[in-house]
PDB file of C-alpha atoms in Angstrom:
ATOM      1  CA  MET A   1       0.336  -0.099  -0.022  1.00  0.00           C
ATOM      2  CA  HIS A   2       0.833   3.351  -0.634  1.00  0.00           C
ATOM      3  CA  PRO A   3       1.370   7.036   1.927  1.00  0.00           C
ATOM      4  CA  ILE A   4      -1.273   8.308   2.500  1.00  0.00           C
ATOM      5  CA  THR A   5      -2.279  11.729   1.691  1.00  0.00           C
ATOM      6  CA  THR A   6      -3.989  14.607   4.388  1.00  0.00           C
ATOM      7  CA  GLN A   7      -3.918  16.927   6.563  1.00  0.00           C
ATOM      8  CA  GLY A   8      -3.633  17.579  10.153  1.00  0.00           C
ATOM      9  CA  TRP A   9      -3.377  20.521  12.254  1.00  0.00           C
ATOM     10  CA  CYS A  10       0.698  20.237  13.540  1.00  0.00           C
ATOM     11  CA  TRP A  11       2.014  21.594  17.032  1.00  0.00           C
ATOM     12  CA  HIS A  12       5.568  22.979  16.268  1.00  0.00           C
ATOM     13  CA  ALA A  13       5.834  24.179  19.798  1.00  0.00           C
ATOM     14  CA  PRO A  14       4.791  25.017  23.281  1.00  0.00           C
ATOM     15  CA  GLY A  15       2.104  27.423  22.949  1.00  0.00           C
ATOM     16  CA  GLU A  16      -1.170  28.171  23.097  1.00  0.00           C
ATOM     17  CA  PRO A  17      -3.627  26.200  20.374  1.00  0.00           C
ATOM     18  CA  ASP A  18      -3.639  29.630  17.960  1.00  0.00           C
ATOM     19  CA  THR A  19      -0.250  27.872  17.235  1.00  0.00           C
ATOM     20  CA  LEU A  20      -1.269  24.901  15.627  1.00  0.00           C
ATOM     21  CA  THR A  21      -1.133  25.093  11.391  1.00  0.00           C
ATOM     22  CA  LEU A  22      -3.621  23.198   9.360  1.00  0.00           C
ATOM     23  CA  THR A  23      -0.573  20.831   6.905  1.00  0.00           C
ATOM     24  CA  ASP A  24      -0.938  19.282   4.257  1.00  0.00           C
ATOM     25  CA  LEU A  25       0.682  15.828   5.783  1.00  0.00           C
ATOM     26  CA  THR A  26       2.057  12.260   3.924  1.00  0.00           C
ATOM     27  CA  LEU A  27       1.480   9.191   6.280  1.00  0.00           C
ATOM     28  CA  PRO A  28       3.122   5.860   6.110  1.00  0.00           C
ATOM     29  CA  ALA A  29       0.636   2.773   4.558  1.00  0.00           C
ATOM     30  CA  PRO A  30      -0.877   1.292   7.760  1.00  0.00           C
ATOM     31  CA  GLY A  31       1.667  -0.941   9.170  1.00  0.00           C
ATOM     32  CA  PRO A  32       1.792  -4.942  11.312  1.00  0.00           C
ATOM     33  CA  GLY A  33      -1.105  -4.409  14.012  1.00  0.00           C
ATOM     34  CA  GLU A  34      -1.561  -0.760  12.353  1.00  0.00           C
ATOM     35  CA  VAL A  35      -5.321   0.289  10.989  1.00  0.00           C
ATOM     36  CA  LEU A  36      -5.620   3.892   9.460  1.00  0.00           C
ATOM     37  CA  VAL A  37      -8.798   5.371  10.243  1.00  0.00           C
ATOM     38  CA  GLU A  38     -10.671   7.913   8.073  1.00  0.00           C
ATOM     39  CA  ASN A  39     -11.774  10.046  10.566  1.00  0.00           C
ATOM     40  CA  ARG A  40     -15.778  11.685  10.885  1.00  0.00           C
ATOM     41  CA  VAL A  41     -15.530  13.221  14.193  1.00  0.00           C
ATOM     42  CA  ILE A  42     -12.412  14.549  16.549  1.00  0.00           C
ATOM     43  CA  ALA A  43     -13.108  14.563  20.771  1.00  0.00           C
ATOM     44  CA  ILE A  44     -11.415  17.144  22.815  1.00  0.00           C
ATOM     45  CA  ASN A  45     -10.108  16.829  26.000  1.00  0.00           C
ATOM     46  CA  PRO A  46      -7.991  18.596  28.392  1.00  0.00           C
ATOM     47  CA  VAL A  47      -5.047  16.501  28.315  1.00  0.00           C
ATOM     48  CA  ASP A  48      -5.296  18.008  24.857  1.00  0.00           C
ATOM     49  CA  TRP A  49      -4.857  22.338  24.698  1.00  0.00           C
ATOM     50  CA  LYS A  50      -2.436  20.977  28.497  1.00  0.00           C
ATOM     51  CA  LEU A  51       0.341  19.364  26.428  1.00  0.00           C
ATOM     52  CA  ILE A  52      -0.041  22.155  23.160  1.00  0.00           C
ATOM     53  CA  GLU A  53       0.842  24.509  25.903  1.00  0.00           C
ATOM     54  CA  TRP A  54       3.496  22.390  27.480  1.00  0.00           C
ATOM     55  CA  GLY A  55       4.915  19.823  24.936  1.00  0.00           C
ATOM     56  CA  HIS A  56       5.427  16.321  25.421  1.00  0.00           C
ATOM     57  CA  GLY A  57       8.625  14.491  26.010  1.00  0.00           C
ATOM     58  CA  ALA A  58       8.332  12.181  22.246  1.00  0.00           C
ATOM     59  CA  TRP A  59       6.837  15.766  20.162  1.00  0.00           C
ATOM     60  CA  GLN A  60       8.988  17.277  17.279  1.00  0.00           C
ATOM     61  CA  ALA A  61       7.387  20.164  15.518  1.00  0.00           C
ATOM     62  CA  GLY A  62       4.829  18.899  13.057  1.00  0.00           C
ATOM     63  CA  GLN A  63       3.413  16.313  15.267  1.00  0.00           C
ATOM     64  CA  VAL A  64      -0.359  16.149  15.181  1.00  0.00           C
ATOM     65  CA  PRO A  65      -2.151  16.340  19.048  1.00  0.00           C
ATOM     66  CA  GLY A  66      -5.009  15.154  20.059  1.00  0.00           C
ATOM     67  CA  VAL A  67      -5.679  11.865  21.484  1.00  0.00           C
ATOM     68  CA  ASP A  68      -9.598  11.024  20.471  1.00  0.00           C
ATOM     69  CA  GLY A  69     -11.331  10.152  17.025  1.00  0.00           C
ATOM     70  CA  MET A  70     -13.755   7.727  16.069  1.00  0.00           C
ATOM     71  CA  GLY A  71     -14.335   6.933  11.558  1.00  0.00           C
ATOM     72  CA  VAL A  72     -14.456   4.091   9.449  1.00  0.00           C
ATOM     73  CA  ILE A  73     -11.109   2.135   8.746  1.00  0.00           C
ATOM     74  CA  ALA A  74      -9.312   3.248   5.466  1.00  0.00           C
ATOM     75  CA  ALA A  75      -7.227   0.865   5.170  1.00  0.00           C
ATOM     76  CA  LEU A  76      -5.628  -3.135   7.450  1.00  0.00           C
ATOM     77  CA  GLY A  77      -1.936  -3.514   8.158  1.00  0.00           C
ATOM     78  CA  GLU A  78      -0.095  -7.256   7.872  1.00  0.00           C
ATOM     79  CA  GLY A  79      -1.517  -9.793  10.523  1.00  0.00           C
ATOM     80  CA  VAL A  80      -4.339  -7.340  11.448  1.00  0.00           C
ATOM     81  CA  SER A  81      -7.810 -10.389  10.467  1.00  0.00           C
ATOM     82  CA  HIS A  82     -10.157  -9.311  13.394  1.00  0.00           C
ATOM     83  CA  LEU A  83     -11.142  -6.073  11.833  1.00  0.00           C
ATOM     84  CA  ARG A  84     -13.344  -4.757   8.007  1.00  0.00           C
ATOM     85  CA  LEU A  85     -12.894  -2.284   5.858  1.00  0.00           C
ATOM     86  CA  GLY A  86     -15.812   0.308   6.203  1.00  0.00           C
ATOM     87  CA  SER A  87     -16.354  -0.903   9.784  1.00  0.00           C
ATOM     88  CA  ARG A  88     -16.923   2.581  11.967  1.00  0.00           C
ATOM     89  CA  VAL A  89     -14.364   2.415  15.285  1.00  0.00           C
ATOM     90  CA  ALA A  90     -13.410   4.674  18.214  1.00  0.00           C
ATOM     91  CA  TYR A  91     -10.112   5.028  19.425  1.00  0.00           C
ATOM     92  CA  HIS A  92      -7.654   6.594  22.236  1.00  0.00           C
ATOM     93  CA  THR A  93      -4.441   7.401  20.439  1.00  0.00           C
ATOM     94  CA  ASP A  94      -0.525   6.419  21.515  1.00  0.00           C
ATOM     95  CA  LEU A  95       0.754   9.928  22.017  1.00  0.00           C
ATOM     96  CA  ARG A  96       3.927   8.775  20.475  1.00  0.00           C
ATOM     97  CA  ARG A  97       2.606   9.255  17.745  1.00  0.00           C
ATOM     98  CA  HIS A  98       0.304  11.193  15.777  1.00  0.00           C
ATOM     99  CA  GLY A  99      -2.485  11.762  16.998  1.00  0.00           C
ATOM    100  CA  SER A 100      -7.001  12.476  15.530  1.00  0.00           C
ATOM    101  CA  PHE A 101      -6.041  16.609  14.769  1.00  0.00           C
ATOM    102  CA  ALA A 102      -6.399  15.154  10.892  1.00  0.00           C
ATOM    103  CA  ARG A 103      -8.538  13.258   8.760  1.00  0.00           C
ATOM    104  CA  HIS A 104      -6.395  10.847   9.222  1.00  0.00           C
ATOM    105  CA  THR A 105      -5.431   8.416  12.003  1.00  0.00           C
ATOM    106  CA  CYS A 106      -2.966   5.388  12.179  1.00  0.00           C
ATOM    107  CA  VAL A 107      -4.047   3.664  14.971  1.00  0.00           C
ATOM    108  CA  PRO A 108      -3.054   0.781  16.760  1.00  0.00           C
ATOM    109  CA  ALA A 109      -5.326  -2.122  16.065  1.00  0.00           C
ATOM    110  CA  ARG A 110      -5.742  -3.776  19.440  1.00  0.00           C
ATOM    111  CA  ALA A 111      -7.068  -0.090  20.874  1.00  0.00           C
ATOM    112  CA  LEU A 112     -10.329  -0.031  18.157  1.00  0.00           C
ATOM    113  CA  LEU A 113     -13.287   0.043  20.135  1.00  0.00           C
ATOM    114  CA  ALA A 114     -16.149  -0.866  17.247  1.00  0.00           C
ATOM    115  CA  VAL A 115     -19.179   1.741  16.744  1.00  0.00           C
ATOM    116  CA  PRO A 116     -22.815   0.188  18.003  1.00  0.00           C
ATOM    117  CA  ASP A 117     -24.038   0.704  14.580  1.00  0.00           C
ATOM    118  CA  ALA A 118     -27.555   3.269  16.845  1.00  0.00           C
ATOM    119  CA  LEU A 119     -24.970   4.922  18.483  1.00  0.00           C
ATOM    120  CA  SER A 120     -24.590   8.037  16.579  1.00  0.00           C
ATOM    121  CA  ASP A 121     -20.586   9.313  16.096  1.00  0.00           C
ATOM    122  CA  GLU A 122     -20.324  12.295  18.092  1.00  0.00           C
ATOM    123  CA  ALA A 123     -21.638   9.931  21.154  1.00  0.00           C
ATOM    124  CA  ALA A 124     -18.470   7.784  19.413  1.00  0.00           C
ATOM    125  CA  ALA A 125     -16.016  10.312  19.709  1.00  0.00           C
ATOM    126  CA  ALA A 126     -16.841  11.899  22.608  1.00  0.00           C
ATOM    127  CA  PHE A 127     -16.370   9.275  24.650  1.00  0.00           C
ATOM    128  CA  PRO A 128     -13.106   7.141  24.447  1.00  0.00           C
ATOM    129  CA  CYS A 129     -10.717   9.108  27.234  1.00  0.00           C
ATOM    130  CA  PRO A 130     -13.345  10.165  29.620  1.00  0.00           C
ATOM    131  CA  GLY A 131     -14.982   6.479  29.665  1.00  0.00           C
ATOM    132  CA  LEU A 132     -12.211   4.832  29.267  1.00  0.00           C
ATOM    133  CA  THR A 133     -10.428   6.359  32.803  1.00  0.00           C
ATOM    134  CA  ALA A 134     -13.465   6.051  34.445  1.00  0.00           C
ATOM    135  CA  TRP A 135     -13.596   2.507  34.304  1.00  0.00           C
ATOM    136  CA  GLN A 136      -9.438   1.982  34.713  1.00  0.00           C
ATOM    137  CA  ALA A 137     -10.744   4.679  37.902  1.00  0.00           C
ATOM    138  CA  LEU A 138     -14.104   1.781  38.853  1.00  0.00           C
ATOM    139  CA  ALA A 139     -11.674  -1.039  38.367  1.00  0.00           C
ATOM    140  CA  LYS A 140      -9.420  -0.263  41.150  1.00  0.00           C
ATOM    141  CA  LEU A 141     -12.101  -0.400  43.804  1.00  0.00           C
ATOM    142  CA  PRO A 142     -12.741  -4.360  44.402  1.00  0.00           C
ATOM    143  CA  ALA A 143     -17.088  -4.480  47.005  1.00  0.00           C
ATOM    144  CA  LEU A 144     -18.719  -1.093  46.290  1.00  0.00           C
ATOM    145  CA  GLU A 145     -22.522  -2.753  46.993  1.00  0.00           C
ATOM    146  CA  GLY A 146     -23.613  -1.100  49.399  1.00  0.00           C
ATOM    147  CA  GLU A 147     -20.669   0.957  49.907  1.00  0.00           C
ATOM    148  CA  ALA A 148     -19.817   4.403  50.076  1.00  0.00           C
ATOM    149  CA  LEU A 149     -18.429   6.011  47.441  1.00  0.00           C
ATOM    150  CA  LEU A 150     -17.127  10.034  46.851  1.00  0.00           C
ATOM    151  CA  ILE A 151     -16.413  11.483  43.047  1.00  0.00           C
ATOM    152  CA  THR A 152     -15.036  14.900  43.280  1.00  0.00           C
ATOM    153  CA  GLY A 153     -15.169  16.130  39.983  1.00  0.00           C
ATOM    154  CA  ALA A 154     -18.485  14.627  39.242  1.00  0.00           C
ATOM    155  CA  ALA A 155     -19.724  16.626  36.756  1.00  0.00           C
ATOM    156  CA  SER A 156     -16.692  16.160  34.568  1.00  0.00           C
ATOM    157  CA  ASN A 157     -17.423  14.342  31.748  1.00  0.00           C
ATOM    158  CA  VAL A 158     -14.807  10.982  33.442  1.00  0.00           C
ATOM    159  CA  GLY A 159     -17.031  12.191  36.275  1.00  0.00           C
ATOM    160  CA  ARG A 160     -20.564  10.652  34.173  1.00  0.00           C
ATOM    161  CA  TYR A 161     -19.727   8.048  33.918  1.00  0.00           C
ATOM    162  CA  ALA A 162     -18.155   7.275  36.388  1.00  0.00           C
ATOM    163  CA  ILE A 163     -21.074   7.304  38.485  1.00  0.00           C
ATOM    164  CA  ALA A 164     -23.139   5.264  36.262  1.00  0.00           C
ATOM    165  CA  LEU A 165     -20.185   2.772  36.382  1.00  0.00           C
ATOM    166  CA  GLY A 166     -20.609   3.097  40.442  1.00  0.00           C
ATOM    167  CA  ARG A 167     -24.669   3.273  40.400  1.00  0.00           C
ATOM    168  CA  LYS A 168     -24.460  -0.038  38.108  1.00  0.00           C
ATOM    169  CA  ARG A 169     -22.021  -1.740  41.314  1.00  0.00           C
ATOM    170  CA  GLY A 170     -24.534  -0.942  43.669  1.00  0.00           C
ATOM    171  CA  ALA A 171     -22.264   1.772  45.422  1.00  0.00           C
ATOM    172  CA  ARG A 172     -24.377   4.411  47.423  1.00  0.00           C
ATOM    173  CA  LEU A 173     -23.069   7.803  45.224  1.00  0.00           C
ATOM    174  CA  PHE A 174     -21.612  11.125  47.279  1.00  0.00           C
ATOM    175  CA  ALA A 175     -20.463  14.071  44.990  1.00  0.00           C
ATOM    176  CA  SER A 176     -18.620  17.622  44.435  1.00  0.00           C
ATOM    177  CA  ALA A 177     -19.542  19.590  41.820  1.00  0.00           C
ATOM    178  CA  GLU A 178     -20.754  23.131  41.002  1.00  0.00           C
ATOM    179  CA  ALA A 179     -24.632  24.363  41.915  1.00  0.00           C
ATOM    180  CA  ARG A 180     -26.126  24.606  38.431  1.00  0.00           C
ATOM    181  CA  HIS A 181     -25.336  20.803  38.271  1.00  0.00           C
ATOM    182  CA  HIS A 182     -26.908  19.519  41.164  1.00  0.00           C
ATOM    183  CA  GLU A 183     -30.275  18.964  40.001  1.00  0.00           C
ATOM    184  CA  ALA A 184     -29.248  16.359  37.657  1.00  0.00           C
ATOM    185  CA  LEU A 185     -27.387  15.178  40.464  1.00  0.00           C
ATOM    186  CA  ARG A 186     -29.592  13.970  42.563  1.00  0.00           C
ATOM    187  CA  ARG A 187     -31.902  12.233  40.120  1.00  0.00           C
ATOM    188  CA  LEU A 188     -29.068   9.974  40.011  1.00  0.00           C
ATOM    189  CA  GLY A 189     -29.859   9.491  43.133  1.00  0.00           C
ATOM    190  CA  VAL A 190     -26.874  11.066  44.350  1.00  0.00           C
ATOM    191  CA  THR A 191     -26.458  13.513  47.380  1.00  0.00           C
ATOM    192  CA  VAL A 192     -24.149  16.485  46.316  1.00  0.00           C
ATOM    193  CA  ALA A 193     -22.473  19.815  47.705  1.00  0.00           C
ATOM    194  CA  ASP A 194     -21.168  23.269  45.857  1.00  0.00           C
ATOM    195  CA  TYR A 195     -17.111  22.814  46.249  1.00  0.00           C
ATOM    196  CA  HIS A 196     -16.867  25.867  46.121  1.00  0.00           C
ATOM    197  CA  ASP A 197     -18.091  26.080  50.283  1.00  0.00           C
ATOM    198  CA  ALA A 198     -15.259  25.510  52.246  1.00  0.00           C
ATOM    199  CA  ASN A 199     -17.354  22.734  54.182  1.00  0.00           C
ATOM    200  CA  TRP A 200     -18.363  21.046  51.566  1.00  0.00           C
ATOM    201  CA  LEU A 201     -15.911  18.099  52.286  1.00  0.00           C
ATOM    202  CA  ALA A 202     -17.737  17.462  56.204  1.00  0.00           C
ATOM    203  CA  THR A 203     -21.601  18.155  54.227  1.00  0.00           C
ATOM    204  CA  LEU A 204     -20.988  15.143  52.900  1.00  0.00           C
ATOM    205  CA  LEU A 205     -19.122  12.753  55.972  1.00  0.00           C
ATOM    206  CA  ALA A 206     -22.501  14.077  57.794  1.00  0.00           C
ATOM    207  CA  ALA A 207     -24.507  13.002  54.365  1.00  0.00           C
ATOM    208  CA  ASN A 208     -23.478   9.354  55.258  1.00  0.00           C
ATOM    209  CA  GLY A 209     -23.855   9.811  58.708  1.00  0.00           C
ATOM    210  CA  GLY A 210     -20.741  10.908  59.728  1.00  0.00           C
ATOM    211  CA  GLU A 211     -18.921   7.710  59.084  1.00  0.00           C
ATOM    212  CA  PRO A 212     -16.066   8.182  56.375  1.00  0.00           C
ATOM    213  CA  PHE A 213     -16.133   7.457  52.444  1.00  0.00           C
ATOM    214  CA  HIS A 214     -14.962   3.698  51.063  1.00  0.00           C
ATOM    215  CA  ALA A 215     -13.236   5.339  48.561  1.00  0.00           C
ATOM    216  CA  ALA A 216     -13.535   8.438  46.638  1.00  0.00           C
ATOM    217  CA  ILE A 217     -12.127   9.349  43.053  1.00  0.00           C
ATOM    218  CA  ASP A 218     -10.938  12.031  42.408  1.00  0.00           C
ATOM    219  CA  LEU A 219     -11.483  14.113  39.422  1.00  0.00           C
ATOM    220  CA  VAL A 220      -9.820  17.333  40.353  1.00  0.00           C
ATOM    221  CA  SER A 221      -6.252  17.623  41.887  1.00  0.00           C
ATOM    222  CA  SER A 222      -3.680  14.658  43.134  1.00  0.00           C
ATOM    223  CA  ALA A 223      -3.104  18.635  46.276  1.00  0.00           C
ATOM    224  CA  GLN A 224      -7.316  17.778  46.658  1.00  0.00           C
ATOM    225  CA  ALA A 225      -6.862  13.684  46.287  1.00  0.00           C
ATOM    226  CA  ALA A 226      -4.330  13.418  49.603  1.00  0.00           C
ATOM    227  CA  GLU A 227      -6.842  16.187  51.489  1.00  0.00           C
ATOM    228  CA  LEU A 228      -9.522  13.773  50.814  1.00  0.00           C
ATOM    229  CA  CYS A 229      -7.072  10.533  52.484  1.00  0.00           C
ATOM    230  CA  HIS A 230      -8.456  11.973  55.776  1.00  0.00           C
ATOM    231  CA  ALA A 231     -12.387  11.108  55.058  1.00  0.00           C
ATOM    232  CA  LEU A 232     -11.316   7.717  54.327  1.00  0.00           C
ATOM    233  CA  GLY A 233     -12.054   5.091  56.651  1.00  0.00           C
ATOM    234  CA  TYR A 234      -9.427   1.587  57.622  1.00  0.00           C
ATOM    235  CA  TYR A 235      -9.021  -0.199  54.114  1.00  0.00           C
ATOM    236  CA  GLY A 236      -9.923   2.516  51.944  1.00  0.00           C
ATOM    237  CA  HIS A 237      -9.762   2.979  48.692  1.00  0.00           C
ATOM    238  CA  LEU A 238      -8.200   5.994  47.082  1.00  0.00           C
ATOM    239  CA  VAL A 239      -7.507   6.926  43.196  1.00  0.00           C
ATOM    240  CA  ALA A 240      -5.996   9.683  41.666  1.00  0.00           C
ATOM    241  CA  VAL A 241      -7.221  10.384  38.618  1.00  0.00           C
ATOM    242  CA  LEU A 242      -4.789  14.039  37.985  1.00  0.00           C
ATOM    243  CA  GLY A 243      -1.347  12.961  39.115  1.00  0.00           C
ATOM    244  CA  ARG A 244      -0.642  11.205  41.776  1.00  0.00           C
ATOM    245  CA  ILE A 245       0.099  11.277  45.389  1.00  0.00           C
ATOM    246  CA  GLU A 246       3.305   9.599  45.472  1.00  0.00           C
ATOM    247  CA  GLN A 247       3.016   8.367  49.561  1.00  0.00           C
ATOM    248  CA  SER A 248       0.291   8.524  52.612  1.00  0.00           C
ATOM    249  CA  PRO A 249      -0.243  11.855  54.237  1.00  0.00           C
ATOM    250  CA  LEU A 250      -0.956   9.527  57.469  1.00  0.00           C
ATOM    251  CA  PRO A 251       0.810   8.018  59.468  1.00  0.00           C
ATOM    252  CA  PRO A 252       1.507   4.296  59.679  1.00  0.00           C
ATOM    253  CA  PHE A 253      -0.263   1.420  61.233  1.00  0.00           C
ATOM    254  CA  SER A 254      -2.728   4.357  61.307  1.00  0.00           C
ATOM    255  CA  ARG A 255      -5.716   3.156  58.155  1.00  0.00           C
ATOM    256  CA  CYS A 256      -4.143   0.885  55.332  1.00  0.00           C
ATOM    257  CA  LEU A 257      -5.587   2.677  52.722  1.00  0.00           C
ATOM    258  CA  SER A 258      -4.582   1.886  49.595  1.00  0.00           C
ATOM    259  CA  LEU A 259      -3.206   4.884  46.942  1.00  0.00           C
ATOM    260  CA  HIS A 260      -4.236   4.305  43.366  1.00  0.00           C
ATOM    261  CA  GLU A 261      -3.379   6.168  39.621  1.00  0.00           C
ATOM    262  CA  ILE A 262      -4.491   6.238  36.503  1.00  0.00           C
ATOM    263  CA  ALA A 263      -2.932   7.187  33.421  1.00  0.00           C
ATOM    264  CA  LEU A 264      -4.764   6.160  30.378  1.00  0.00           C
ATOM    265  CA  GLY A 265      -2.211   7.070  27.348  1.00  0.00           C
ATOM    266  CA  ALA A 266       0.622   4.601  29.245  1.00  0.00           C
ATOM    267  CA  GLN A 267      -1.211   1.391  28.106  1.00  0.00           C
ATOM    268  CA  HIS A 268      -0.144   2.715  24.830  1.00  0.00           C
ATOM    269  CA  ALA A 269       3.354   1.751  26.544  1.00  0.00           C
ATOM    270  CA  HIS A 270       2.923  -0.697  28.839  1.00  0.00           C
ATOM    271  CA  GLY A 271      -0.077  -2.738  28.374  1.00  0.00           C
ATOM    272  CA  SER A 272      -0.563  -6.204  27.153  1.00  0.00           C
ATOM    273  CA  ASP A 273      -2.037  -7.452  25.253  1.00  0.00           C
ATOM    274  CA  ARG A 274      -4.861  -9.328  27.406  1.00  0.00           C
ATOM    275  CA  GLN A 275      -4.969  -5.847  28.820  1.00  0.00           C
ATOM    276  CA  TRP A 276      -6.073  -4.168  25.821  1.00  0.00           C
ATOM    277  CA  GLN A 277      -8.421  -6.965  25.182  1.00  0.00           C
ATOM    278  CA  GLN A 278      -9.760  -6.053  28.982  1.00  0.00           C
ATOM    279  CA  LEU A 279     -10.280  -2.726  28.262  1.00  0.00           C
ATOM    280  CA  VAL A 280     -11.618  -2.667  24.698  1.00  0.00           C
ATOM    281  CA  ARG A 281     -14.549  -5.414  25.951  1.00  0.00           C
ATOM    282  CA  ALA A 282     -15.358  -2.637  28.204  1.00  0.00           C
ATOM    283  CA  GLY A 283     -15.066   0.498  26.644  1.00  0.00           C
ATOM    284  CA  GLU A 284     -17.406  -1.531  23.598  1.00  0.00           C
ATOM    285  CA  SER A 285     -20.507  -2.542  26.513  1.00  0.00           C
ATOM    286  CA  MET A 286     -20.171   0.723  27.389  1.00  0.00           C
ATOM    287  CA  LEU A 287     -20.833   1.952  24.167  1.00  0.00           C
ATOM    288  CA  ALA A 288     -23.054  -0.401  23.708  1.00  0.00           C
ATOM    289  CA  ALA A 289     -24.944   0.849  27.294  1.00  0.00           C
ATOM    290  CA  MET A 290     -24.691   4.114  26.091  1.00  0.00           C
ATOM    291  CA  VAL A 291     -28.029   3.156  22.952  1.00  0.00           C
ATOM    292  CA  SER A 292     -30.257   2.421  26.010  1.00  0.00           C
ATOM    293  CA  GLY A 293     -29.523   5.427  27.706  1.00  0.00           C
ATOM    294  CA  ALA A 294     -28.282   3.414  30.633  1.00  0.00           C
ATOM    295  CA  MET A 295     -24.452   5.286  30.166  1.00  0.00           C
ATOM    296  CA  PRO A 296     -24.716   9.356  29.338  1.00  0.00           C
ATOM    297  CA  THR A 297     -24.007  11.120  26.616  1.00  0.00           C
ATOM    298  CA  ALA A 298     -21.985  15.086  27.786  1.00  0.00           C
ATOM    299  CA  PRO A 299     -24.118  18.052  25.918  1.00  0.00           C
ATOM    300  CA  LEU A 300     -22.700  18.375  22.819  1.00  0.00           C
ATOM    301  CA  ALA A 301     -20.047  21.347  20.811  1.00  0.00           C
ATOM    302  CA  LEU A 302     -20.266  21.194  17.686  1.00  0.00           C
ATOM    303  CA  ARG A 303     -17.631  22.538  15.780  1.00  0.00           C
ATOM    304  CA  ASN A 304     -15.817  22.335  11.878  1.00  0.00           C
ATOM    305  CA  PHE A 305     -12.668  20.464  11.417  1.00  0.00           C
ATOM    306  CA  THR A 306     -11.074  24.052  10.392  1.00  0.00           C
ATOM    307  CA  ALA A 307     -12.206  25.648  13.420  1.00  0.00           C
ATOM    308  CA  LEU A 308     -10.217  23.316  15.613  1.00  0.00           C
ATOM    309  CA  PRO A 309      -7.566  25.978  16.700  1.00  0.00           C
ATOM    310  CA  ALA A 310     -10.769  28.603  17.797  1.00  0.00           C
ATOM    311  CA  ALA A 311     -13.003  25.031  19.506  1.00  0.00           C
ATOM    312  CA  LEU A 312      -9.907  24.372  21.793  1.00  0.00           C
ATOM    313  CA  ALA A 313      -9.455  27.443  23.620  1.00  0.00           C
ATOM    314  CA  GLU A 314     -13.483  27.394  23.605  1.00  0.00           C
ATOM    315  CA  ALA A 315     -13.178  24.449  25.486  1.00  0.00           C
ATOM    316  CA  LYS A 316     -10.661  25.766  27.947  1.00  0.00           C
ATOM    317  CA  GLN A 317     -11.017  28.742  28.476  1.00  0.00           C
ATOM    318  CA  GLN A 318     -15.434  28.453  28.374  1.00  0.00           C
ATOM    319  CA  GLY A 319     -15.839  24.480  28.396  1.00  0.00           C
ATOM    320  CA  ARG A 320     -18.915  24.569  31.394  1.00  0.00           C
ATOM    321  CA  GLY A 321     -19.800  20.371  31.673  1.00  0.00           C
ATOM    322  CA  ARG A 322     -20.267  20.603  27.358  1.00  0.00           C
ATOM    323  CA  LYS A 323     -17.716  17.999  25.078  1.00  0.00           C
ATOM    324  CA  PHE A 324     -15.889  19.769  22.206  1.00  0.00           C
ATOM    325  CA  LEU A 325     -16.425  17.909  19.212  1.00  0.00           C
ATOM    326  CA  LEU A 326     -14.796  18.048  15.473  1.00  0.00           C
ATOM    327  CA  THR A 327     -16.974  17.234  12.037  1.00  0.00           C
ATOM    328  CA  LEU A 328     -15.627  16.477   8.985  1.00  0.00           C
TER     329      LEU A 328
END
């Protein structure tokens, strides 16, 4: 197969979204175990504008950013026999290679999620990064049936999926979120407090009968995650999604907390084929649940592919819980 001529938004140096340039690209044909996807919808995630601002150790000038997208399979690399040309797929990319901010993206075949026929392109594109992150976070937590689970930043895209997964596993859900999200969260059976209130954590502990939480998933910062340790019971669990807690802030031989970190992108470098099979199965199950309404979708904000830098800036400055998507 010959190289592919396409277009992509290229990064040149750390900066703001408006430094990206729309560039003609020549991509090599997909190699062994790879698939070429002709993108239909591209998703914007917070990690995208953060990496554009900070850079990445594997990036050089001309790098195409973007971690999430969906489209149809346009070409198959050697050894890929379980996928078919024209199939609709969604994906989360490897940051060490060209990403989704292009008309075509080459993706490891093992990372592709089959999209149900009844699910829209837009809903599928919005899923991979937040949905798979939420699944990884819940997978760290044992025995949730009847247990109190705290989710901070619960109105975020990851938070929405984490709540749905927590409900499915029978957890009693507590959350922090802005006041404008409270009604929707309460309709889901979530006890919620406004994180702008200095006493929000004490309010939620009181709502749990003064008892500590069995587990917490923090979607705000590693600093806040560390502060949540004091709200967890003996043998509690803490999952930090944005950064890691290097060591427990609690004294030894007190509460025996399990500290967990999430790094979805690292699975490309360090995950085994078996772990990818497990993640893909989970992701496809969640996509199927989205068709029935058992799994949420965020409010979507659609923009054209040619307006990508402006959409990135809008998402960064005033996302307000919306999921920004680029259509091609």
